[in-house]
mmCIF file of C-alpha atoms and ligand atoms in Angstrom:
data_model
loop_
_atom_site.group_PDB
_atom_site.id
_atom_site.type_symbol
_atom_site.label_atom_id
_atom_site.label_comp_id
_atom_site.label_asym_id
_atom_site.label_seq_id
_atom_site.Cartn_x
_atom_site.Cartn_y
_atom_site.Cartn_z
ATOM 1 C CA MET A 1 -11.570 31.101 0.912
ATOM 2 C CA GLU A 2 -7.798 30.780 0.797
ATOM 3 C CA LYS A 3 -6.589 27.171 1.308
ATOM 4 C CA LYS A 4 -3.837 26.551 3.847
ATOM 5 C CA GLN A 5 -0.423 25.976 2.340
ATOM 6 C CA LEU A 6 -0.083 22.264 3.091
ATOM 7 C CA ASP A 7 1.696 19.592 1.057
ATOM 8 C CA TRP A 8 -1.609 17.743 0.608
ATOM 9 C CA SER A 9 -0.323 14.683 -1.235
ATOM 10 C CA ASN A 10 2.375 14.038 1.335
ATOM 11 C CA LEU A 11 0.322 14.342 4.496
ATOM 12 C CA GLY A 12 0.347 11.240 6.658
ATOM 13 C CA PHE A 13 -2.378 9.999 8.988
ATOM 14 C CA GLY A 14 -1.498 12.238 11.903
ATOM 15 C CA TYR A 15 -2.968 15.054 13.926
ATOM 16 C CA ILE A 16 -2.610 18.557 12.540
ATOM 17 C CA GLN A 17 -4.243 21.211 14.667
ATOM 18 C CA THR A 18 -6.766 23.291 12.740
ATOM 19 C CA ASP A 19 -8.499 26.567 13.531
ATOM 20 C CA ALA A 20 -11.832 25.453 14.940
ATOM 21 C CA ARG A 21 -13.602 22.689 16.830
ATOM 22 C CA PHE A 22 -17.154 22.168 18.119
ATOM 23 C CA VAL A 23 -17.978 21.767 21.824
ATOM 24 C CA SER A 24 -21.235 21.108 23.626
ATOM 25 C CA ASN A 25 -21.619 20.289 27.313
ATOM 26 C CA TYR A 26 -24.254 18.179 29.035
ATOM 27 C CA LYS A 27 -25.261 19.217 32.547
ATOM 28 C CA ASN A 28 -28.398 18.869 34.689
ATOM 29 C CA GLY A 29 -29.899 16.525 32.131
ATOM 30 C CA ALA A 30 -29.547 18.732 29.045
ATOM 31 C CA TRP A 31 -27.100 19.622 26.280
ATOM 32 C CA ASP A 32 -26.201 23.300 25.967
ATOM 33 C CA GLU A 33 -26.441 24.969 22.567
ATOM 34 C CA GLY A 34 -22.778 24.272 21.762
ATOM 35 C CA ALA A 35 -20.289 26.490 19.977
ATOM 36 C CA VAL A 36 -17.381 26.489 17.589
ATOM 37 C CA VAL A 37 -14.284 27.427 19.587
ATOM 38 C CA THR A 38 -10.582 27.933 18.888
ATOM 39 C CA ASP A 39 -8.996 26.302 21.964
ATOM 40 C CA ALA A 40 -7.760 22.793 21.144
ATOM 41 C CA ASN A 41 -7.115 21.899 24.780
ATOM 42 C CA ILE A 42 -9.514 20.465 27.338
ATOM 43 C CA VAL A 43 -9.145 21.143 31.051
ATOM 44 C CA LEU A 44 -10.929 18.593 33.250
ATOM 45 C CA ASN A 45 -10.924 17.577 36.876
ATOM 46 C CA GLU A 46 -8.417 14.829 37.721
ATOM 47 C CA CYS A 47 -11.277 12.539 38.724
ATOM 48 C CA ALA A 48 -13.347 12.965 35.517
ATOM 49 C CA GLY A 49 -15.186 9.774 34.550
ATOM 50 C CA VAL A 50 -13.287 9.525 31.296
ATOM 51 C CA PHE A 51 -9.931 9.310 33.106
ATOM 52 C CA GLN A 52 -10.976 6.808 35.738
ATOM 53 C CA TYR A 53 -13.372 4.440 34.005
ATOM 54 C CA ALA A 54 -12.865 5.159 30.296
ATOM 55 C CA GLN A 55 -16.369 6.449 29.673
ATOM 56 C CA THR A 56 -15.705 7.708 26.173
ATOM 57 C CA ILE A 57 -16.943 6.971 22.662
ATOM 58 C CA PHE A 58 -16.057 8.321 19.234
ATOM 59 C CA GLU A 59 -16.834 8.389 15.537
ATOM 60 C CA GLY A 60 -14.799 8.854 12.383
ATOM 61 C CA LEU A 61 -15.791 10.217 8.987
ATOM 62 C CA LYS A 62 -14.285 12.306 6.217
ATOM 63 C CA ALA A 63 -15.005 15.506 4.326
ATOM 64 C CA TYR A 64 -13.442 15.967 0.908
ATOM 65 C CA THR A 65 -13.674 17.962 -2.287
ATOM 66 C CA THR A 66 -15.611 16.473 -5.199
ATOM 67 C CA GLU A 67 -14.685 16.771 -8.864
ATOM 68 C CA ASP A 68 -17.108 19.694 -9.280
ATOM 69 C CA GLY A 69 -15.554 21.553 -6.353
ATOM 70 C CA ARG A 70 -18.095 20.945 -3.593
ATOM 71 C CA ILE A 71 -17.063 20.064 -0.050
ATOM 72 C CA VAL A 72 -19.092 17.040 1.035
ATOM 73 C CA CYS A 73 -19.147 14.261 3.572
ATOM 74 C CA PHE A 74 -20.357 10.694 3.275
ATOM 75 C CA ARG A 75 -23.441 9.382 5.118
ATOM 76 C CA PRO A 76 -22.983 11.378 8.354
ATOM 77 C CA ASP A 77 -26.470 10.255 9.450
ATOM 78 C CA LEU A 78 -25.082 6.754 9.960
ATOM 79 C CA ASN A 79 -22.258 8.085 12.149
ATOM 80 C CA ALA A 80 -24.846 10.006 14.162
ATOM 81 C CA SER A 81 -27.008 6.955 14.763
ATOM 82 C CA ARG A 82 -24.026 4.711 15.493
ATOM 83 C CA MET A 83 -22.793 7.210 18.063
ATOM 84 C CA ALA A 84 -26.251 7.197 19.641
ATOM 85 C CA ASP A 85 -25.996 3.390 19.928
ATOM 86 C CA SER A 86 -22.524 3.666 21.451
ATOM 87 C CA ALA A 87 -23.739 6.256 23.971
ATOM 88 C CA LYS A 88 -26.658 4.097 25.107
ATOM 89 C CA ARG A 89 -24.403 1.080 25.657
ATOM 90 C CA LEU A 90 -22.044 3.095 27.892
ATOM 91 C CA GLU A 91 -24.895 4.829 29.782
ATOM 92 C CA MET A 92 -24.092 8.211 28.224
ATOM 93 C CA PRO A 93 -26.668 10.759 27.022
ATOM 94 C CA VAL A 94 -27.274 10.743 23.276
ATOM 95 C CA PHE A 95 -26.149 13.844 21.434
ATOM 96 C CA PRO A 96 -29.215 14.394 19.202
ATOM 97 C CA GLU A 97 -28.597 12.950 15.733
ATOM 98 C CA GLU A 98 -29.771 16.043 13.837
ATOM 99 C CA ARG A 99 -27.505 18.229 15.963
ATOM 100 C CA PHE A 100 -24.607 15.831 15.346
ATOM 101 C CA ILE A 101 -24.955 16.354 11.591
ATOM 102 C CA ASP A 102 -25.331 20.137 12.005
ATOM 103 C CA ALA A 103 -22.218 20.239 14.185
ATOM 104 C CA VAL A 104 -20.208 18.253 11.611
ATOM 105 C CA ILE A 105 -21.256 20.760 8.947
ATOM 106 C CA GLU A 106 -20.428 23.718 11.188
ATOM 107 C CA VAL A 107 -16.926 22.459 12.036
ATOM 108 C CA VAL A 108 -16.080 21.576 8.459
ATOM 109 C CA LYS A 109 -17.259 25.017 7.285
ATOM 110 C CA ALA A 110 -15.127 26.686 9.950
ATOM 111 C CA ASN A 111 -12.127 24.669 8.731
ATOM 112 C CA ALA A 112 -12.835 24.832 4.996
ATOM 113 C CA ALA A 113 -9.291 26.073 4.373
ATOM 114 C CA TYR A 114 -8.060 22.675 5.579
ATOM 115 C CA VAL A 115 -10.220 20.564 3.271
ATOM 116 C CA PRO A 116 -7.780 19.111 0.742
ATOM 117 C CA PRO A 117 -8.366 19.930 -2.940
ATOM 118 C CA PHE A 118 -9.851 17.386 -5.344
ATOM 119 C CA GLY A 119 -7.296 15.058 -6.841
ATOM 120 C CA SER A 120 -4.806 15.304 -3.970
ATOM 121 C CA GLY A 121 -6.042 12.024 -2.509
ATOM 122 C CA ALA A 122 -6.080 13.735 0.894
ATOM 123 C CA THR A 123 -9.210 14.275 2.987
ATOM 124 C CA LEU A 124 -10.332 16.068 6.112
ATOM 125 C CA TYR A 125 -10.781 13.471 8.838
ATOM 126 C CA ILE A 126 -13.616 14.340 11.242
ATOM 127 C CA ARG A 127 -13.520 13.014 14.792
ATOM 128 C CA PRO A 128 -16.677 13.420 16.904
ATOM 129 C CA TYR A 129 -16.275 12.144 20.471
ATOM 130 C CA MET A 130 -17.893 12.314 23.859
ATOM 131 C CA MET A 131 -16.661 11.767 27.397
ATOM 132 C CA GLY A 132 -17.778 11.795 31.020
ATOM 133 C CA THR A 133 -16.399 14.990 32.555
ATOM 134 C CA ASN A 134 -17.437 15.317 36.210
ATOM 135 C CA PRO A 135 -15.593 13.622 39.095
ATOM 136 C CA VAL A 136 -16.546 9.942 39.428
ATOM 137 C CA ILE A 137 -14.822 7.701 41.935
ATOM 138 C CA GLY A 138 -17.480 5.122 42.790
ATOM 139 C CA VAL A 139 -18.090 3.058 39.658
ATOM 140 C CA LYS A 140 -21.091 4.646 37.954
ATOM 141 C CA PRO A 141 -21.878 6.742 34.889
ATOM 142 C CA ALA A 142 -20.857 10.395 34.985
ATOM 143 C CA ASP A 143 -23.565 13.065 35.308
ATOM 144 C CA GLU A 144 -21.865 15.570 33.021
ATOM 145 C CA TYR A 145 -20.498 15.055 29.522
ATOM 146 C CA MET A 146 -18.676 16.879 26.787
ATOM 147 C CA PHE A 147 -19.347 16.272 23.085
ATOM 148 C CA ARG A 148 -16.671 17.572 20.743
ATOM 149 C CA ILE A 149 -15.691 17.406 17.104
ATOM 150 C CA PHE A 150 -12.234 18.177 15.808
ATOM 151 C CA VAL A 151 -10.951 17.764 12.264
ATOM 152 C CA THR A 152 -7.509 17.086 10.882
ATOM 153 C CA PRO A 153 -6.328 16.877 7.280
ATOM 154 C CA VAL A 154 -4.949 13.432 6.412
ATOM 155 C CA GLY A 155 -3.006 12.260 3.403
ATOM 156 C CA PRO A 156 -3.910 9.644 0.813
ATOM 157 C CA TYR A 157 -4.132 6.265 2.527
ATOM 158 C CA PHE A 158 -2.262 4.440 -0.202
ATOM 159 C CA LYS A 159 0.837 6.168 -1.439
ATOM 160 C CA GLY A 160 1.942 4.465 -4.640
ATOM 161 C CA GLY A 161 -0.987 2.072 -4.913
ATOM 162 C CA ALA A 162 -2.773 -0.289 -2.572
ATOM 163 C CA LYS A 163 -0.365 -3.142 -1.837
ATOM 164 C CA PRO A 164 -2.000 -6.270 -0.418
ATOM 165 C CA LEU A 165 -1.326 -6.798 3.274
ATOM 166 C CA THR A 166 -0.108 -9.815 5.187
ATOM 167 C CA ILE A 167 -2.106 -10.284 8.372
ATOM 168 C CA LYS A 168 -2.097 -12.839 11.179
ATOM 169 C CA VAL A 169 -4.752 -14.741 13.048
ATOM 170 C CA SER A 170 -4.471 -13.215 16.506
ATOM 171 C CA ASP A 171 -4.119 -15.137 19.742
ATOM 172 C CA PHE A 172 -5.835 -12.244 21.482
ATOM 173 C CA ASP A 173 -9.538 -11.510 21.416
ATOM 174 C CA ARG A 174 -10.997 -8.157 20.441
ATOM 175 C CA ALA A 175 -14.521 -8.371 21.814
ATOM 176 C CA ALA A 176 -16.404 -10.660 24.168
ATOM 177 C CA PRO A 177 -19.737 -12.251 23.272
ATOM 178 C CA HIS A 178 -22.429 -9.872 24.609
ATOM 179 C CA GLY A 179 -19.680 -7.295 25.244
ATOM 180 C CA THR A 180 -18.921 -3.954 23.584
ATOM 181 C CA GLY A 181 -17.415 -5.011 20.236
ATOM 182 C CA HIS A 182 -20.346 -3.517 18.319
ATOM 183 C CA ILE A 183 -19.866 0.047 19.628
ATOM 184 C CA LYS A 184 -17.163 2.567 18.821
ATOM 185 C CA ALA A 185 -15.621 3.015 22.243
ATOM 186 C CA GLY A 186 -12.047 3.856 23.176
ATOM 187 C CA LEU A 187 -11.985 0.878 25.509
ATOM 188 C CA ASN A 188 -12.046 -1.522 22.520
ATOM 189 C CA TYR A 189 -8.919 0.144 21.222
ATOM 190 C CA ALA A 190 -7.002 0.312 24.502
ATOM 191 C CA MET A 191 -7.184 -3.454 24.806
ATOM 192 C CA SER A 192 -6.193 -3.983 21.167
ATOM 193 C CA LEU A 193 -2.911 -2.060 21.458
ATOM 194 C CA HIS A 194 -0.850 -4.938 22.829
ATOM 195 C CA ALA A 195 -2.180 -7.226 20.088
ATOM 196 C CA ILE A 196 -1.368 -4.789 17.276
ATOM 197 C CA VAL A 197 2.075 -3.909 18.626
ATOM 198 C CA THR A 198 2.817 -7.648 18.878
ATOM 199 C CA ALA A 199 1.576 -8.240 15.314
ATOM 200 C CA HIS A 200 3.701 -5.367 13.990
ATOM 201 C CA GLU A 201 6.786 -6.686 15.821
ATOM 202 C CA GLU A 202 6.237 -10.008 14.087
ATOM 203 C CA GLY A 203 5.996 -8.269 10.708
ATOM 204 C CA TYR A 204 2.225 -8.354 10.173
ATOM 205 C CA ALA A 205 0.150 -5.369 9.131
ATOM 206 C CA GLU A 206 -2.989 -6.315 11.040
ATOM 207 C CA ASN A 207 -4.691 -8.909 13.221
ATOM 208 C CA MET A 208 -7.555 -11.114 12.141
ATOM 209 C CA TYR A 209 -9.613 -11.573 15.298
ATOM 210 C CA LEU A 210 -11.739 -14.689 15.715
ATOM 211 C CA ASP A 211 -14.919 -15.084 17.717
ATOM 212 C CA PRO A 212 -13.731 -15.557 21.301
ATOM 213 C CA GLN A 213 -16.313 -18.211 22.142
ATOM 214 C CA THR A 214 -15.292 -20.871 19.621
ATOM 215 C CA ARG A 215 -12.264 -19.312 17.901
ATOM 216 C CA THR A 216 -13.453 -20.787 14.609
ATOM 217 C CA LYS A 217 -15.202 -17.777 13.032
ATOM 218 C CA VAL A 218 -13.767 -14.642 11.466
ATOM 219 C CA GLU A 219 -14.724 -11.386 13.202
ATOM 220 C CA GLU A 220 -12.757 -8.336 12.063
ATOM 221 C CA THR A 221 -9.434 -6.533 12.526
ATOM 222 C CA GLY A 222 -8.766 -3.871 15.158
ATOM 223 C CA GLY A 223 -10.366 -1.146 13.065
ATOM 224 C CA ALA A 224 -11.829 -2.586 9.863
ATOM 225 C CA ASN A 225 -14.434 -5.163 8.794
ATOM 226 C CA PHE A 226 -13.664 -8.005 6.384
ATOM 227 C CA ILE A 227 -15.128 -8.574 2.965
ATOM 228 C CA PHE A 228 -14.360 -11.706 0.950
ATOM 229 C CA ILE A 229 -15.015 -12.460 -2.702
ATOM 230 C CA THR A 230 -15.831 -16.040 -3.640
ATOM 231 C CA LYS A 231 -14.501 -17.707 -6.769
ATOM 232 C CA ASP A 232 -17.977 -17.367 -8.287
ATOM 233 C CA ASN A 233 -18.093 -13.633 -7.658
ATOM 234 C CA LYS A 234 -20.186 -13.329 -4.489
ATOM 235 C CA LEU A 235 -19.402 -10.879 -1.729
ATOM 236 C CA VAL A 236 -19.280 -12.578 1.667
ATOM 237 C CA THR A 237 -18.978 -10.602 4.880
ATOM 238 C CA PRO A 238 -18.981 -11.908 8.459
ATOM 239 C CA LYS A 239 -22.113 -11.480 10.556
ATOM 240 C CA SER A 240 -21.624 -11.311 14.302
ATOM 241 C CA ASP A 241 -23.028 -9.312 17.199
ATOM 242 C CA SER A 242 -19.533 -8.349 18.327
ATOM 243 C CA ILE A 243 -18.406 -6.735 15.043
ATOM 244 C CA LEU A 244 -18.442 -2.952 14.727
ATOM 245 C CA PRO A 245 -21.020 -2.129 12.021
ATOM 246 C CA SER A 246 -18.744 -0.429 9.491
ATOM 247 C CA ILE A 247 -20.458 2.194 7.343
ATOM 248 C CA THR A 248 -17.977 1.446 4.560
ATOM 249 C CA ARG A 249 -18.834 -2.263 4.678
ATOM 250 C CA ARG A 250 -22.579 -1.541 4.644
ATOM 251 C CA SER A 251 -22.068 0.810 1.694
ATOM 252 C CA LEU A 252 -19.994 -1.778 -0.183
ATOM 253 C CA VAL A 253 -22.726 -4.373 0.324
ATOM 254 C CA TYR A 254 -25.194 -1.936 -1.277
ATOM 255 C CA VAL A 255 -22.780 -1.139 -4.112
ATOM 256 C CA ALA A 256 -22.223 -4.857 -4.784
ATOM 257 C CA GLN A 257 -25.962 -5.520 -4.970
ATOM 258 C CA HIS A 258 -27.207 -2.415 -6.735
ATOM 259 C CA TYR A 259 -24.317 -1.204 -8.882
ATOM 260 C CA LEU A 260 -22.419 -4.419 -9.663
ATOM 261 C CA ASN A 261 -25.250 -6.940 -9.638
ATOM 262 C CA MET A 262 -23.419 -9.214 -7.257
ATOM 263 C CA GLU A 263 -24.899 -11.610 -4.774
ATOM 264 C CA VAL A 264 -24.081 -10.826 -1.164
ATOM 265 C CA GLU A 265 -23.984 -13.175 1.807
ATOM 266 C CA GLU A 266 -23.854 -11.701 5.260
ATOM 267 C CA ARG A 267 -23.274 -14.739 7.449
ATOM 268 C CA GLU A 268 -20.924 -16.486 9.822
ATOM 269 C CA VAL A 269 -17.595 -17.059 8.096
ATOM 270 C CA LEU A 270 -15.460 -19.931 9.311
ATOM 271 C CA LEU A 271 -11.695 -19.474 9.397
ATOM 272 C CA GLU A 272 -11.652 -22.931 7.804
ATOM 273 C CA GLU A 273 -13.296 -21.664 4.599
ATOM 274 C CA VAL A 274 -11.108 -18.573 4.118
ATOM 275 C CA LYS A 275 -8.649 -20.599 2.010
ATOM 276 C CA ASP A 276 -11.419 -21.063 -0.574
ATOM 277 C CA PHE A 277 -12.048 -17.359 -1.198
ATOM 278 C CA ALA A 278 -10.626 -15.543 -4.229
ATOM 279 C CA GLU A 279 -10.116 -12.125 -2.655
ATOM 280 C CA CYS A 280 -10.086 -10.503 0.752
ATOM 281 C CA GLY A 281 -10.227 -6.873 1.853
ATOM 282 C CA LEU A 282 -10.437 -4.757 4.990
ATOM 283 C CA CYS A 283 -12.949 -1.951 4.918
ATOM 284 C CA GLY A 284 -13.217 1.256 6.885
ATOM 285 C CA THR A 285 -13.414 4.992 6.402
ATOM 286 C CA ALA A 286 -9.650 5.574 6.335
ATOM 287 C CA ALA A 287 -8.701 3.323 3.403
ATOM 288 C CA VAL A 288 -12.152 2.409 2.014
ATOM 289 C CA ILE A 289 -10.693 -1.037 1.172
ATOM 290 C CA SER A 290 -7.214 -2.394 1.959
ATOM 291 C CA PRO A 291 -6.583 -5.609 0.052
ATOM 292 C CA VAL A 292 -5.304 -8.637 1.973
ATOM 293 C CA GLY A 293 -2.982 -11.000 0.119
ATOM 294 C CA ARG A 294 -1.890 -13.415 2.823
ATOM 295 C CA ILE A 295 -3.285 -14.578 6.147
ATOM 296 C CA VAL A 296 -0.974 -16.460 8.489
ATOM 297 C CA ASP A 297 -2.537 -18.839 10.995
ATOM 298 C CA HIS A 298 0.205 -20.105 13.292
ATOM 299 C CA GLY A 299 2.600 -21.169 10.572
ATOM 300 C CA LYS A 300 -0.127 -22.129 8.113
ATOM 301 C CA GLU A 301 -0.336 -19.650 5.245
ATOM 302 C CA ILE A 302 -3.475 -18.805 3.358
ATOM 303 C CA CYS A 303 -2.459 -17.084 0.132
ATOM 304 C CA LEU A 304 -5.368 -15.412 -1.643
ATOM 305 C CA PRO A 305 -5.324 -16.110 -5.413
ATOM 306 C CA SER A 306 -5.395 -12.340 -6.031
ATOM 307 C CA GLY A 307 -1.741 -12.321 -4.938
ATOM 308 C CA MET A 308 0.574 -9.809 -3.305
ATOM 309 C CA ASP A 309 0.956 -7.268 -6.115
ATOM 310 C CA GLU A 310 -2.382 -5.544 -6.411
ATOM 311 C CA MET A 311 -5.988 -5.440 -5.309
ATOM 312 C CA GLY A 312 -8.089 -8.330 -6.596
ATOM 313 C CA PRO A 313 -10.211 -7.452 -9.666
ATOM 314 C CA VAL A 314 -13.583 -7.585 -7.894
ATOM 315 C CA THR A 315 -12.283 -5.726 -4.859
ATOM 316 C CA LYS A 316 -10.957 -3.100 -7.260
ATOM 317 C CA LYS A 317 -14.354 -2.764 -8.924
ATOM 318 C CA LEU A 318 -16.000 -2.296 -5.522
ATOM 319 C CA TYR A 319 -13.339 0.224 -4.527
ATOM 320 C CA ASP A 320 -13.618 2.206 -7.766
ATOM 321 C CA THR A 321 -17.410 2.257 -7.610
ATOM 322 C CA LEU A 322 -17.653 3.399 -4.002
ATOM 323 C CA THR A 323 -14.910 6.015 -4.354
ATOM 324 C CA GLY A 324 -16.552 7.117 -7.643
ATOM 325 C CA ILE A 325 -19.806 7.667 -5.751
ATOM 326 C CA GLN A 326 -17.992 9.512 -2.975
ATOM 327 C CA MET A 327 -16.128 11.778 -5.377
ATOM 328 C CA GLY A 328 -19.246 12.634 -7.375
ATOM 329 C CA LYS A 329 -18.200 10.815 -10.552
ATOM 330 C CA LEU A 330 -21.002 8.261 -10.218
ATOM 331 C CA GLU A 331 -24.547 8.981 -9.163
ATOM 332 C CA ALA A 332 -24.991 8.354 -5.445
ATOM 333 C CA PRO A 333 -27.956 6.667 -3.809
ATOM 334 C CA GLU A 334 -30.365 9.153 -2.216
ATOM 335 C CA GLY A 335 -28.918 10.749 0.916
ATOM 336 C CA TRP A 336 -25.391 9.348 0.740
ATOM 337 C CA ILE A 337 -23.587 12.587 -0.053
ATOM 338 C CA LYS A 338 -24.106 15.557 2.233
ATOM 339 C CA THR A 339 -23.026 18.826 0.620
ATOM 340 C CA ILE A 340 -21.420 21.176 3.139
ATOM 341 C CA LEU A 341 -20.126 23.991 0.929
HETATM 342 C C1 PLP B 1 -14.553 2.401 12.905
HETATM 343 C C2 PLP B 1 -14.370 0.927 12.820
HETATM 344 C C3 PLP B 1 -14.564 0.203 11.622
HETATM 345 C C4 PLP B 1 -14.846 0.879 10.316
HETATM 346 O O1 PLP B 1 -16.062 1.545 10.281
HETATM 347 P P1 PLP B 1 -16.362 2.644 9.173
HETATM 348 O O2 PLP B 1 -17.675 3.182 9.568
HETATM 349 O O3 PLP B 1 -16.414 1.943 7.864
HETATM 350 O O4 PLP B 1 -15.253 3.632 9.233
HETATM 351 C C5 PLP B 1 -14.434 -1.173 11.665
HETATM 352 N N1 PLP B 1 -14.096 -1.818 12.793
HETATM 353 C C6 PLP B 1 -13.899 -1.171 13.960
HETATM 354 C C7 PLP B 1 -13.540 -1.947 15.162
HETATM 355 C C8 PLP B 1 -14.028 0.213 14.010
HETATM 356 O O5 PLP B 1 -13.826 0.849 15.156
#
């Protein structure tokens, strides 16, 4: 297979159209067999449920080349089950989890020429998504749905090293108690756009959202979960029903416990105690971990002791271990690495 001539190391995080995508349609209570197709465009009725009432959910994962030249992806079973949870919450039919994984494999195989080579730092971002497709004007779930997966090559998240971020405590809320914060739905992102644009205008990289009920507890950012490292080397991560269950965060918790012999606390984290932590990071598929150096709370600055120059030492160890597992340099726990080619 001849790789596409792309400047892998200088790709950004943007959409590049590739050769193939997967489509399956749901009608009369059943999914069709699905197919890999070439057309990147979708033609839908103007009244489709997705346009009127935002009935749409998505997932995000990556395929990449390991040191020994295999194309793999990381824990796609967890994306499949999380998408099933998202679908149920928005009254959408579940795309069967086994078929989800098969479809991921099929699309990546069909786009193997776009999977960046080992060492480039680039990856193939995989975007499964589903939407209500038939006309819906009274407020109710659609009857017909489309499940699709496209892929796009993306560049290394950190060009020239992972510089710690400055973030702000947001005045906006991301997710209501008993709402939809725990599912991966487009609606959670639409309402976060004003908050992130505002934060960027003020010079901050990200928002730290608090729990909307008491505004005293740390939740997450718009698209990544928090991990904190205590001064005595424990990993602390916020527990809340309105946080999106990050696969990266869950994997880091496992790595901390089983590879690095660290204690882990998954519990409510008060904004008040953040000043006492040694390190802070944001975790998600795109960056694995982005270090946070400074958190600004309405003029009050919390400066993490790990500073603004580089990732904290424990965060770095977590990062190196998880990326080592992903890249095939370290032995992975059973079932974490799915070989595609
Ligand atoms: C996708 C997402 C994350 C990160 O999840 P991963 O599975 O680690 O990529 C965190 N927070 C939100 C709100 C998300 O949508």
